[in-house]
Each structure stands twice: as C-alpha cells, then as structure tokens.
JSON list of C-alpha atoms and ligand atoms in Angstrom, two decimals:
[
{"chain": "A", "resi": 1, "resn": "MET", "atom": "CA", "xyz": [-23.13, 21.57, 57.26]},
{"chain": "A", "resi": 2, "resn": "SER", "atom": "CA", "xyz": [-21.42, 18.88, 55.21]},
{"chain": "A", "resi": 3, "resn": "ALA", "atom": "CA", "xyz": [-23.58, 15.90, 54.20]},
{"chain": "A", "resi": 4, "resn": "ARG", "atom": "CA", "xyz": [-22.77, 12.43, 55.48]},
{"chain": "A", "resi": 5, "resn": "VAL", "atom": "CA", "xyz": [-23.81, 9.80, 52.97]},
{"chain": "A", "resi": 6, "resn": "ALA", "atom": "CA", "xyz": [-24.42, 6.08, 53.47]},
{"chain": "A", "resi": 7, "resn": "VAL", "atom": "CA", "xyz": [-24.69, 3.86, 50.38]},
{"chain": "A", "resi": 8, "resn": "LEU", "atom": "CA", "xyz": [-26.65, 0.60, 50.56]},
{"chain": "A", "resi": 9, "resn": "ALA", "atom": "CA", "xyz": [-25.83, -1.94, 47.85]},
{"chain": "A", "resi": 10, "resn": "SER", "atom": "CA", "xyz": [-26.44, -5.65, 47.25]},
{"chain": "A", "resi": 11, "resn": "GLY", "atom": "CA", "xyz": [-24.58, -6.33, 44.02]},
{"chain": "A", "resi": 12, "resn": "SER", "atom": "CA", "xyz": [-21.48, -5.67, 41.96]},
{"chain": "A", "resi": 13, "resn": "GLY", "atom": "CA", "xyz": [-21.55, -2.02, 42.96]},
{"chain": "A", "resi": 14, "resn": "SER", "atom": "CA", "xyz": [-21.06, -0.34, 39.58]},
{"chain": "A", "resi": 15, "resn": "ASN", "atom": "CA", "xyz": [-23.42, 2.43, 40.69]},
{"chain": "A", "resi": 16, "resn": "LEU", "atom": "CA", "xyz": [-21.54, 2.73, 43.98]},
{"chain": "A", "resi": 17, "resn": "GLN", "atom": "CA", "xyz": [-18.35, 3.14, 41.93]},
{"chain": "A", "resi": 18, "resn": "ALA", "atom": "CA", "xyz": [-19.91, 5.98, 39.93]},
{"chain": "A", "resi": 19, "resn": "LEU", "atom": "CA", "xyz": [-20.86, 7.65, 43.23]},
{"chain": "A", "resi": 20, "resn": "LEU", "atom": "CA", "xyz": [-17.39, 7.14, 44.75]},
{"chain": "A", "resi": 21, "resn": "ASP", "atom": "CA", "xyz": [-15.79, 8.60, 41.60]},
{"chain": "A", "resi": 22, "resn": "ASP", "atom": "CA", "xyz": [-18.02, 11.68, 41.58]},
{"chain": "A", "resi": 23, "resn": "THR", "atom": "CA", "xyz": [-16.26, 14.69, 43.08]},
{"chain": "A", "resi": 24, "resn": "GLU", "atom": "CA", "xyz": [-19.50, 16.16, 44.49]},
{"chain": "A", "resi": 25, "resn": "VAL", "atom": "CA", "xyz": [-20.66, 12.91, 46.13]},
{"chain": "A", "resi": 26, "resn": "GLY", "atom": "CA", "xyz": [-17.68, 10.61, 46.71]},
{"chain": "A", "resi": 27, "resn": "PRO", "atom": "CA", "xyz": [-16.00, 12.68, 49.45]},
{"chain": "A", "resi": 28, "resn": "HIS", "atom": "CA", "xyz": [-19.25, 12.62, 51.48]},
{"chain": "A", "resi": 29, "resn": "ILE", "atom": "CA", "xyz": [-19.61, 8.82, 51.58]},
{"chain": "A", "resi": 30, "resn": "VAL", "atom": "CA", "xyz": [-18.98, 7.65, 55.15]},
{"chain": "A", "resi": 31, "resn": "LEU", "atom": "CA", "xyz": [-20.41, 4.12, 55.01]},
{"chain": "A", "resi": 32, "resn": "VAL", "atom": "CA", "xyz": [-21.19, 1.35, 52.53]},
{"chain": "A", "resi": 33, "resn": "LEU", "atom": "CA", "xyz": [-23.58, -1.25, 53.87]},
{"chain": "A", "resi": 34, "resn": "SER", "atom": "CA", "xyz": [-24.56, -4.47, 52.11]},
{"chain": "A", "resi": 35, "resn": "ASP", "atom": "CA", "xyz": [-27.01, -7.25, 52.93]},
{"chain": "A", "resi": 36, "resn": "VAL", "atom": "CA", "xyz": [-24.88, -9.67, 50.86]},
{"chain": "A", "resi": 37, "resn": "PRO", "atom": "CA", "xyz": [-21.64, -10.80, 52.56]},
{"chain": "A", "resi": 38, "resn": "GLY", "atom": "CA", "xyz": [-19.61, -11.27, 49.34]},
{"chain": "A", "resi": 39, "resn": "ALA", "atom": "CA", "xyz": [-21.02, -8.33, 47.39]},
{"chain": "A", "resi": 40, "resn": "GLY", "atom": "CA", "xyz": [-18.61, -6.65, 44.97]},
{"chain": "A", "resi": 41, "resn": "ALA", "atom": "CA", "xyz": [-19.78, -3.32, 46.35]},
{"chain": "A", "resi": 42, "resn": "LEU", "atom": "CA", "xyz": [-17.95, -4.08, 49.63]},
{"chain": "A", "resi": 43, "resn": "ASP", "atom": "CA", "xyz": [-14.63, -4.56, 47.80]},
{"chain": "A", "resi": 44, "resn": "ARG", "atom": "CA", "xyz": [-15.12, -1.31, 45.93]},
{"chain": "A", "resi": 45, "resn": "ALA", "atom": "CA", "xyz": [-15.75, 0.51, 49.21]},
{"chain": "A", "resi": 46, "resn": "ARG", "atom": "CA", "xyz": [-12.65, -0.97, 50.85]},
{"chain": "A", "resi": 47, "resn": "LEU", "atom": "CA", "xyz": [-10.51, -0.08, 47.83]},
{"chain": "A", "resi": 48, "resn": "ALA", "atom": "CA", "xyz": [-11.74, 3.50, 48.15]},
{"chain": "A", "resi": 49, "resn": "GLY", "atom": "CA", "xyz": [-10.96, 3.54, 51.87]},
{"chain": "A", "resi": 50, "resn": "VAL", "atom": "CA", "xyz": [-14.62, 3.78, 52.91]},
{"chain": "A", "resi": 51, "resn": "PRO", "atom": "CA", "xyz": [-15.92, 1.70, 55.87]},
{"chain": "A", "resi": 52, "resn": "ALA", "atom": "CA", "xyz": [-17.74, -1.36, 54.51]},
{"chain": "A", "resi": 53, "resn": "GLU", "atom": "CA", "xyz": [-20.21, -3.27, 56.68]},
{"chain": "A", "resi": 54, "resn": "VAL", "atom": "CA", "xyz": [-22.55, -6.23, 56.23]},
{"chain": "A", "resi": 55, "resn": "ALA", "atom": "CA", "xyz": [-26.03, -6.71, 57.64]},
{"chain": "A", "resi": 56, "resn": "ASP", "atom": "CA", "xyz": [-26.95, -10.21, 56.46]},
{"chain": "A", "resi": 57, "resn": "ARG", "atom": "CA", "xyz": [-30.73, -10.70, 56.56]},
{"chain": "A", "resi": 58, "resn": "ALA", "atom": "CA", "xyz": [-30.16, -14.38, 57.42]},
{"chain": "A", "resi": 59, "resn": "GLY", "atom": "CA", "xyz": [-28.62, -13.30, 60.72]},
{"chain": "A", "resi": 60, "resn": "PHE", "atom": "CA", "xyz": [-31.85, -11.67, 61.94]},
{"chain": "A", "resi": 61, "resn": "ALA", "atom": "CA", "xyz": [-34.98, -13.37, 63.22]},
{"chain": "A", "resi": 62, "resn": "SER", "atom": "CA", "xyz": [-37.40, -10.94, 61.58]},
{"chain": "A", "resi": 63, "resn": "ARG", "atom": "CA", "xyz": [-37.59, -8.22, 58.99]},
{"chain": "A", "resi": 64, "resn": "ALA", "atom": "CA", "xyz": [-38.16, -5.68, 61.81]},
{"chain": "A", "resi": 65, "resn": "GLU", "atom": "CA", "xyz": [-34.92, -6.70, 63.56]},
{"chain": "A", "resi": 66, "resn": "PHE", "atom": "CA", "xyz": [-33.03, -6.45, 60.28]},
{"chain": "A", "resi": 67, "resn": "ASP", "atom": "CA", "xyz": [-34.44, -2.95, 59.72]},
{"chain": "A", "resi": 68, "resn": "ASP", "atom": "CA", "xyz": [-33.53, -1.96, 63.29]},
{"chain": "A", "resi": 69, "resn": "ALA", "atom": "CA", "xyz": [-29.95, -3.10, 62.67]},
{"chain": "A", "resi": 70, "resn": "ILE", "atom": "CA", "xyz": [-29.71, -1.10, 59.45]},
{"chain": "A", "resi": 71, "resn": "LEU", "atom": "CA", "xyz": [-31.09, 2.00, 61.15]},
{"chain": "A", "resi": 72, "resn": "ALA", "atom": "CA", "xyz": [-28.63, 1.55, 64.03]},
{"chain": "A", "resi": 73, "resn": "ARG", "atom": "CA", "xyz": [-25.69, 1.38, 61.58]},
{"chain": "A", "resi": 74, "resn": "LEU", "atom": "CA", "xyz": [-26.90, 4.49, 59.76]},
{"chain": "A", "resi": 75, "resn": "ARG", "atom": "CA", "xyz": [-27.20, 6.35, 63.06]},
{"chain": "A", "resi": 76, "resn": "ALA", "atom": "CA", "xyz": [-23.80, 5.13, 64.29]},
{"chain": "A", "resi": 77, "resn": "ALA", "atom": "CA", "xyz": [-22.25, 6.51, 61.08]},
{"chain": "A", "resi": 78, "resn": "GLU", "atom": "CA", "xyz": [-24.17, 9.78, 61.66]},
{"chain": "A", "resi": 79, "resn": "ALA", "atom": "CA", "xyz": [-25.50, 9.53, 58.11]},
{"chain": "A", "resi": 80, "resn": "ASP", "atom": "CA", "xyz": [-28.01, 12.17, 57.01]},
{"chain": "A", "resi": 81, "resn": "THR", "atom": "CA", "xyz": [-28.40, 10.96, 53.42]},
{"chain": "A", "resi": 82, "resn": "VAL", "atom": "CA", "xyz": [-28.93, 7.41, 52.11]},
{"chain": "A", "resi": 83, "resn": "LEU", "atom": "CA", "xyz": [-28.29, 6.27, 48.54]},
{"chain": "A", "resi": 84, "resn": "LEU", "atom": "CA", "xyz": [-29.74, 2.92, 47.43]},
{"chain": "A", "resi": 85, "resn": "ALA", "atom": "CA", "xyz": [-27.32, 1.74, 44.76]},
{"chain": "A", "resi": 86, "resn": "GLY", "atom": "CA", "xyz": [-28.84, -1.59, 43.79]},
{"chain": "A", "resi": 87, "resn": "PHE", "atom": "CA", "xyz": [-30.05, -2.48, 47.29]},
{"chain": "A", "resi": 88, "resn": "MET", "atom": "CA", "xyz": [-32.37, -5.42, 46.74]},
{"chain": "A", "resi": 89, "resn": "ARG", "atom": "CA", "xyz": [-34.28, -5.19, 50.04]},
{"chain": "A", "resi": 90, "resn": "ILE", "atom": "CA", "xyz": [-37.29, -3.08, 50.85]},
{"chain": "A", "resi": 91, "resn": "LEU", "atom": "CA", "xyz": [-36.54, -0.51, 53.54]},
{"chain": "A", "resi": 92, "resn": "GLY", "atom": "CA", "xyz": [-38.96, -0.62, 56.46]},
{"chain": "A", "resi": 93, "resn": "PRO", "atom": "CA", "xyz": [-41.09, 2.45, 57.22]},
{"chain": "A", "resi": 94, "resn": "GLN", "atom": "CA", "xyz": [-39.09, 3.40, 60.31]},
{"chain": "A", "resi": 95, "resn": "ILE", "atom": "CA", "xyz": [-35.99, 3.87, 58.12]},
{"chain": "A", "resi": 96, "resn": "VAL", "atom": "CA", "xyz": [-37.88, 5.87, 55.49]},
{"chain": "A", "resi": 97, "resn": "ARG", "atom": "CA", "xyz": [-39.41, 8.08, 58.19]},
{"chain": "A", "resi": 98, "resn": "ALA", "atom": "CA", "xyz": [-36.00, 8.67, 59.79]},
{"chain": "A", "resi": 99, "resn": "PHE", "atom": "CA", "xyz": [-34.70, 10.22, 56.52]},
{"chain": "A", "resi": 100, "resn": "PRO", "atom": "CA", "xyz": [-37.59, 12.18, 54.99]},
{"chain": "A", "resi": 101, "resn": "ASN", "atom": "CA", "xyz": [-36.73, 13.10, 51.37]},
{"chain": "A", "resi": 102, "resn": "ARG", "atom": "CA", "xyz": [-33.12, 12.12, 52.10]},
{"chain": "A", "resi": 103, "resn": "ILE", "atom": "CA", "xyz": [-33.14, 8.64, 50.50]},
{"chain": "A", "resi": 104, "resn": "LEU", "atom": "CA", "xyz": [-32.49, 8.28, 46.77]},
{"chain": "A", "resi": 105, "resn": "ASN", "atom": "CA", "xyz": [-32.93, 5.10, 44.73]},
{"chain": "A", "resi": 106, "resn": "VAL", "atom": "CA", "xyz": [-31.89, 4.15, 41.21]},
{"chain": "A", "resi": 107, "resn": "HIS", "atom": "CA", "xyz": [-34.21, 1.84, 39.29]},
{"chain": "A", "resi": 108, "resn": "PRO", "atom": "CA", "xyz": [-33.72, 0.26, 35.84]},
{"chain": "A", "resi": 109, "resn": "SER", "atom": "CA", "xyz": [-37.00, 1.31, 34.18]},
{"chain": "A", "resi": 110, "resn": "LEU", "atom": "CA", "xyz": [-39.03, 4.43, 33.52]},
{"chain": "A", "resi": 111, "resn": "LEU", "atom": "CA", "xyz": [-41.22, 4.30, 36.63]},
{"chain": "A", "resi": 112, "resn": "PRO", "atom": "CA", "xyz": [-44.11, 3.81, 37.14]},
{"chain": "A", "resi": 113, "resn": "ALA", "atom": "CA", "xyz": [-43.57, 1.12, 34.47]},
{"chain": "A", "resi": 114, "resn": "PHE", "atom": "CA", "xyz": [-41.95, -2.09, 35.69]},
{"chain": "A", "resi": 115, "resn": "PRO", "atom": "CA", "xyz": [-41.41, -1.57, 39.43]},
{"chain": "A", "resi": 116, "resn": "GLY", "atom": "CA", "xyz": [-39.86, -4.41, 41.46]},
{"chain": "A", "resi": 117, "resn": "ALA", "atom": "CA", "xyz": [-36.79, -6.60, 41.26]},
{"chain": "A", "resi": 118, "resn": "HIS", "atom": "CA", "xyz": [-37.02, -7.75, 37.62]},
{"chain": "A", "resi": 119, "resn": "ALA", "atom": "CA", "xyz": [-37.61, -4.52, 35.74]},
{"chain": "A", "resi": 120, "resn": "VAL", "atom": "CA", "xyz": [-35.29, -5.23, 32.80]},
{"chain": "A", "resi": 121, "resn": "ARG", "atom": "CA", "xyz": [-36.60, -8.76, 32.23]},
{"chain": "A", "resi": 122, "resn": "GLU", "atom": "CA", "xyz": [-40.21, -7.58, 32.48]},
{"chain": "A", "resi": 123, "resn": "ALA", "atom": "CA", "xyz": [-39.72, -4.74, 29.98]},
{"chain": "A", "resi": 124, "resn": "LEU", "atom": "CA", "xyz": [-38.35, -7.27, 27.46]},
{"chain": "A", "resi": 125, "resn": "ALA", "atom": "CA", "xyz": [-41.09, -9.81, 28.18]},
{"chain": "A", "resi": 126, "resn": "TRP", "atom": "CA", "xyz": [-43.75, -7.13, 27.75]},
{"chain": "A", "resi": 127, "resn": "GLY", "atom": "CA", "xyz": [-42.37, -6.25, 24.32]},
{"chain": "A", "resi": 128, "resn": "ALA", "atom": "CA", "xyz": [-41.71, -2.62, 25.26]},
{"chain": "A", "resi": 129, "resn": "LYS", "atom": "CA", "xyz": [-39.87, -0.55, 22.65]},
{"chain": "A", "resi": 130, "resn": "VAL", "atom": "CA", "xyz": [-38.47, 1.90, 25.19]},
{"chain": "A", "resi": 131, "resn": "THR", "atom": "CA", "xyz": [-37.45, 1.51, 28.81]},
{"chain": "A", "resi": 132, "resn": "GLY", "atom": "CA", "xyz": [-34.85, 3.46, 30.80]},
{"chain": "A", "resi": 133, "resn": "CYS", "atom": "CA", "xyz": [-33.79, 4.42, 34.27]},
{"chain": "A", "resi": 134, "resn": "THR", "atom": "CA", "xyz": [-35.25, 6.50, 37.08]},
{"chain": "A", "resi": 135, "resn": "VAL", "atom": "CA", "xyz": [-33.59, 8.17, 40.03]},
{"chain": "A", "resi": 136, "resn": "HIS", "atom": "CA", "xyz": [-36.23, 8.90, 42.64]},
{"chain": "A", "resi": 137, "resn": "LEU", "atom": "CA", "xyz": [-36.71, 9.87, 46.26]},
{"chain": "A", "resi": 138, "resn": "VAL", "atom": "CA", "xyz": [-37.85, 6.98, 48.41]},
{"chain": "A", "resi": 139, "resn": "ASP", "atom": "CA", "xyz": [-41.21, 6.96, 50.17]},
{"chain": "A", "resi": 140, "resn": "GLU", "atom": "CA", "xyz": [-42.97, 4.16, 52.03]},
{"chain": "A", "resi": 141, "resn": "GLN", "atom": "CA", "xyz": [-44.17, 2.42, 48.85]},
{"chain": "A", "resi": 142, "resn": "VAL", "atom": "CA", "xyz": [-41.85, 0.35, 46.66]},
{"chain": "A", "resi": 143, "resn": "ASP", "atom": "CA", "xyz": [-40.34, 2.18, 43.64]},
{"chain": "A", "resi": 144, "resn": "HIS", "atom": "CA", "xyz": [-42.89, 4.94, 44.11]},
{"chain": "A", "resi": 145, "resn": "GLY", "atom": "CA", "xyz": [-41.40, 8.23, 45.39]},
{"chain": "A", "resi": 146, "resn": "PRO", "atom": "CA", "xyz": [-41.07, 11.39, 43.26]},
{"chain": "A", "resi": 147, "resn": "ALA", "atom": "CA", "xyz": [-38.68, 11.20, 40.29]},
{"chain": "A", "resi": 148, "resn": "VAL", "atom": "CA", "xyz": [-35.59, 13.41, 40.25]},
{"chain": "A", "resi": 149, "resn": "LEU", "atom": "CA", "xyz": [-34.19, 12.29, 36.87]},
{"chain": "A", "resi": 150, "resn": "GLN", "atom": "CA", "xyz": [-35.25, 9.83, 34.18]},
{"chain": "A", "resi": 151, "resn": "GLU", "atom": "CA", "xyz": [-33.70, 8.83, 30.86]},
{"chain": "A", "resi": 152, "resn": "PRO", "atom": "CA", "xyz": [-35.23, 6.66, 28.14]},
{"chain": "A", "resi": 153, "resn": "ILE", "atom": "CA", "xyz": [-33.29, 3.80, 26.55]},
{"chain": "A", "resi": 154, "resn": "GLU", "atom": "CA", "xyz": [-34.45, 2.23, 23.29]},
{"chain": "A", "resi": 155, "resn": "ILE", "atom": "CA", "xyz": [-34.91, -1.54, 23.29]},
{"chain": "A", "resi": 156, "resn": "LEU", "atom": "CA", "xyz": [-33.14, -2.92, 20.21]},
{"chain": "A", "resi": 157, "resn": "GLU", "atom": "CA", "xyz": [-33.95, -6.00, 18.17]},
{"chain": "A", "resi": 158, "resn": "GLY", "atom": "CA", "xyz": [-31.94, -8.90, 19.57]},
{"chain": "A", "resi": 159, "resn": "ASP", "atom": "CA", "xyz": [-31.51, -7.33, 23.02]},
{"chain": "A", "resi": 160, "resn": "ASP", "atom": "CA", "xyz": [-31.36, -9.76, 25.91]},
{"chain": "A", "resi": 161, "resn": "GLU", "atom": "CA", "xyz": [-31.47, -8.92, 29.61]},
{"chain": "A", "resi": 162, "resn": "ASP", "atom": "CA", "xyz": [-27.69, -8.47, 29.79]},
{"chain": "A", "resi": 163, "resn": "SER", "atom": "CA", "xyz": [-27.26, -6.24, 26.77]},
{"chain": "A", "resi": 164, "resn": "LEU", "atom": "CA", "xyz": [-30.21, -4.05, 27.73]},
{"chain": "A", "resi": 165, "resn": "HIS", "atom": "CA", "xyz": [-29.20, -3.81, 31.38]},
{"chain": "A", "resi": 166, "resn": "THR", "atom": "CA", "xyz": [-25.66, -2.82, 30.34]},
{"chain": "A", "resi": 167, "resn": "ARG", "atom": "CA", "xyz": [-27.01, 0.17, 28.34]},
{"chain": "A", "resi": 168, "resn": "ILE", "atom": "CA", "xyz": [-29.39, 1.12, 31.17]},
{"chain": "A", "resi": 169, "resn": "LYS", "atom": "CA", "xyz": [-26.51, 1.06, 33.65]},
{"chain": "A", "resi": 170, "resn": "GLU", "atom": "CA", "xyz": [-24.49, 3.42, 31.47]},
{"chain": "A", "resi": 171, "resn": "ALA", "atom": "CA", "xyz": [-27.30, 5.93, 31.92]},
{"chain": "A", "resi": 172, "resn": "GLU", "atom": "CA", "xyz": [-27.62, 5.14, 35.64]},
{"chain": "A", "resi": 173, "resn": "HIS", "atom": "CA", "xyz": [-23.93, 5.88, 36.15]},
{"chain": "A", "resi": 174, "resn": "ARG", "atom": "CA", "xyz": [-24.50, 9.41, 34.79]},
{"chain": "A", "resi": 175, "resn": "LEU", "atom": "CA", "xyz": [-27.89, 10.17, 36.35]},
{"chain": "A", "resi": 176, "resn": "PHE", "atom": "CA", "xyz": [-27.43, 8.78, 39.87]},
{"chain": "A", "resi": 177, "resn": "PRO", "atom": "CA", "xyz": [-24.32, 10.82, 40.81]},
{"chain": "A", "resi": 178, "resn": "ARG", "atom": "CA", "xyz": [-25.89, 13.95, 39.29]},
{"chain": "A", "resi": 179, "resn": "ALA", "atom": "CA", "xyz": [-29.09, 13.61, 41.34]},
{"chain": "A", "resi": 180, "resn": "ALA", "atom": "CA", "xyz": [-27.15, 12.55, 44.45]},
{"chain": "A", "resi": 181, "resn": "GLY", "atom": "CA", "xyz": [-24.95, 15.63, 44.09]},
{"chain": "A", "resi": 182, "resn": "TRP", "atom": "CA", "xyz": [-28.04, 17.84, 44.12]},
{"chain": "A", "resi": 183, "resn": "LEU", "atom": "CA", "xyz": [-29.36, 16.09, 47.23]},
{"chain": "A", "resi": 184, "resn": "VAL", "atom": "CA", "xyz": [-26.00, 16.35, 48.99]},
{"chain": "A", "resi": 185, "resn": "ALA", "atom": "CA", "xyz": [-25.79, 20.05, 48.15]},
{"chain": "A", "resi": 186, "resn": "GLY", "atom": "CA", "xyz": [-29.31, 20.69, 49.48]},
{"chain": "A", "resi": 187, "resn": "ARG", "atom": "CA", "xyz": [-30.54, 21.73, 46.02]},
{"chain": "A", "resi": 188, "resn": "LEU", "atom": "CA", "xyz": [-33.67, 19.55, 45.77]},
{"chain": "A", "resi": 189, "resn": "VAL", "atom": "CA", "xyz": [-37.01, 21.14, 46.61]},
{"chain": "A", "resi": 190, "resn": "VAL", "atom": "CA", "xyz": [-39.86, 18.64, 46.94]},
{"chain": "A", "resi": 191, "resn": "GLU", "atom": "CA", "xyz": [-43.51, 19.73, 46.66]},
{"chain": "A", "resi": 192, "resn": "GLY", "atom": "CA", "xyz": [-45.80, 16.72, 46.55]},
{"chain": "A", "resi": 193, "resn": "ARG", "atom": "CA", "xyz": [-44.59, 14.65, 43.60]},
{"chain": "A", "resi": 194, "resn": "SER", "atom": "CA", "xyz": [-42.77, 17.54, 42.01]},
{"chain": "A", "resi": 195, "resn": "VAL", "atom": "CA", "xyz": [-39.02, 17.89, 42.49]},
{"chain": "A", "resi": 196, "resn": "ARG", "atom": "CA", "xyz": [-37.25, 21.13, 41.55]},
{"chain": "A", "resi": 197, "resn": "VAL", "atom": "CA", "xyz": [-33.52, 21.70, 41.40]},
{"chain": "A", "resi": 198, "resn": "LEU", "atom": "CA", "xyz": [-32.32, 25.01, 42.82]},
{"chain": "A", "resi": 199, "resn": "ARG", "atom": "CA", "xyz": [-29.69, 26.92, 40.85]},
{"chain": "A", "resi": 200, "resn": "VAL", "atom": "CA", "xyz": [-26.33, 27.10, 42.60]},
{"chain": "A", "resi": 201, "resn": "GLY", "atom": "CA", "xyz": [-26.44, 29.90, 45.15]},
{"chain": "A", "resi": 202, "resn": "ALA", "atom": "CA", "xyz": [-30.23, 30.41, 44.78]},
{"chain": "A", "resi": 203, "resn": "ALA", "atom": "CA", "xyz": [-32.21, 31.09, 47.97]},
{"chain": "A", "resi": 204, "resn": "ARG", "atom": "CA", "xyz": [-35.04, 28.69, 48.84]},
{"chain": "X", "resi": 301, "resn": "GRF", "atom": "C1", "xyz": [-28.95, -1.34, 38.88]},
{"chain": "X", "resi": 301, "resn": "GRF", "atom": "O1", "xyz": [-29.42, -1.60, 37.59]},
{"chain": "X", "resi": 301, "resn": "GRF", "atom": "C2", "xyz": [-30.00, -0.65, 39.70]},
{"chain": "X", "resi": 301, "resn": "GRF", "atom": "O2", "xyz": [-30.87, 0.14, 38.94]},
{"chain": "X", "resi": 301, "resn": "GRF", "atom": "C3", "xyz": [-30.77, -1.82, 40.26]},
{"chain": "X", "resi": 301, "resn": "GRF", "atom": "O3", "xyz": [-29.78, -2.76, 40.57]},
{"chain": "X", "resi": 301, "resn": "GRF", "atom": "C4", "xyz": [-28.68, -2.61, 39.68]},
{"chain": "X", "resi": 301, "resn": "GRF", "atom": "C5", "xyz": [-27.43, -2.53, 40.51]},
{"chain": "X", "resi": 301, "resn": "GRF", "atom": "O4", "xyz": [-26.27, -2.68, 39.76]},
{"chain": "X", "resi": 301, "resn": "GRF", "atom": "N1", "xyz": [-31.60, -1.41, 41.38]},
{"chain": "X", "resi": 301, "resn": "GRF", "atom": "P1", "xyz": [-24.82, -2.38, 40.36]},
{"chain": "X", "resi": 301, "resn": "GRF", "atom": "O5", "xyz": [-24.62, -3.31, 41.56]},
{"chain": "X", "resi": 301, "resn": "GRF", "atom": "O6", "xyz": [-24.77, -0.94, 40.75]},
{"chain": "X", "resi": 301, "resn": "GRF", "atom": "O7", "xyz": [-23.88, -2.71, 39.25]}
]
C-alpha cells in the first residue's frame, strides 16, 4: 500500500521543500496544512501542486476544537503518515493516538537538550559548544518520542541565532527526508525508545 503523507508547517517551509524535493517522500505528500494563514510553506505546496489548507487557531474556540479540525482534515485527506516540518503547535493526544508511530518531527537541538520553541536561542544562551538537530517519532509528550536520526552541529565563536539556525537547517534538510523516507517505506521498527531501520527488502 502506498503511503499518504500530510505535512504540517507553520513557517517558511524550507523543511517542507526538502521533503517535496525528495524522490522517496515528495510523491506521497497529499496535503500541506498550516496554522498560519500567510505561511511560506503554503506557497511552496501550491507551487508543487499539492493541496494547501489553513487551520487558523484563532478561528477555534478551544484547543480541543482546533485539534478536532486538524484530525478531520487529516482523515479527509486519508493521510496515514504525518510530518511536522516546523509546526509550532502541540498536537493533542487524540491526534497522536490516531497515528501511532506514524508522526515524525524535526527539532533544532540534540534532544533531550533544549526542547520547546526556542531551542536555538537557548543553546546559545546556555553557552553550549555543540547543538544539532533531531528527527524523532512523536509521542504524547512534547519533543520526547524516540529519535530516528540526530546530527551534532558545532557552535562557533560569534554565532548568533540566525547563523546557527541556518547551519542546523542544512542538516535538517538532509536528515528529515531520509528519516521520512524510511517511515514512508515501512522500514522503521520501534521497540520502546529504540528505533531500527530495516534493510531494503528485509523481512520484519
Ligand atoms: C526548523 O528549524 C525546525 O526544526 C523547527 O522549526 C524550523 C522550521 O523551519 N521545528 P522551516 O519553516 O522548515 O524553514
């Protein structure tokens, strides 16, 4: 069965672009959904000919109604895989439970260091010498599920948030499509916090 992938994104969408451009992942993307009406990610989706939809949190009375709307869009698109490409909202438990081990997130630090929305700024403020990026499966806790791929990035003298985030994103654009390709191909085996990647053609 061919995977049907929904990408959720709030920002410029450079990670979405890397996913769209990936030959293993791009053809499976059936929906791009953003919580930010003017997000660059929506333009990138439209340019690629992928349906682009908005679920603006301000249009919903409660977080639960917002989550219900997102879940309804995912179901309407018949998505079986969800990629969080810079989605700056926390997914409610009913969404996480609807896609067990089928939601992947990219985060700009080496988790469990610096979870949350300001990971790059906090790594600099802490005086860390190394940070990086993590691609991980999503569970019901924020920035917590098992890691699929991580890559360290050295923090250089004179780095500011922009320069550091730019180098982290370069790594994200390689790691996220690679991990997403494995998920799409059904090659990830999850046992507790350990994630294995099956060789192509290997039996489970
Ligand atoms: C990325 O750094 C991602 O790790 C974080 O948000 C950023 C999104 O950037 N969660 P972009 O919109 O993909 O350029």
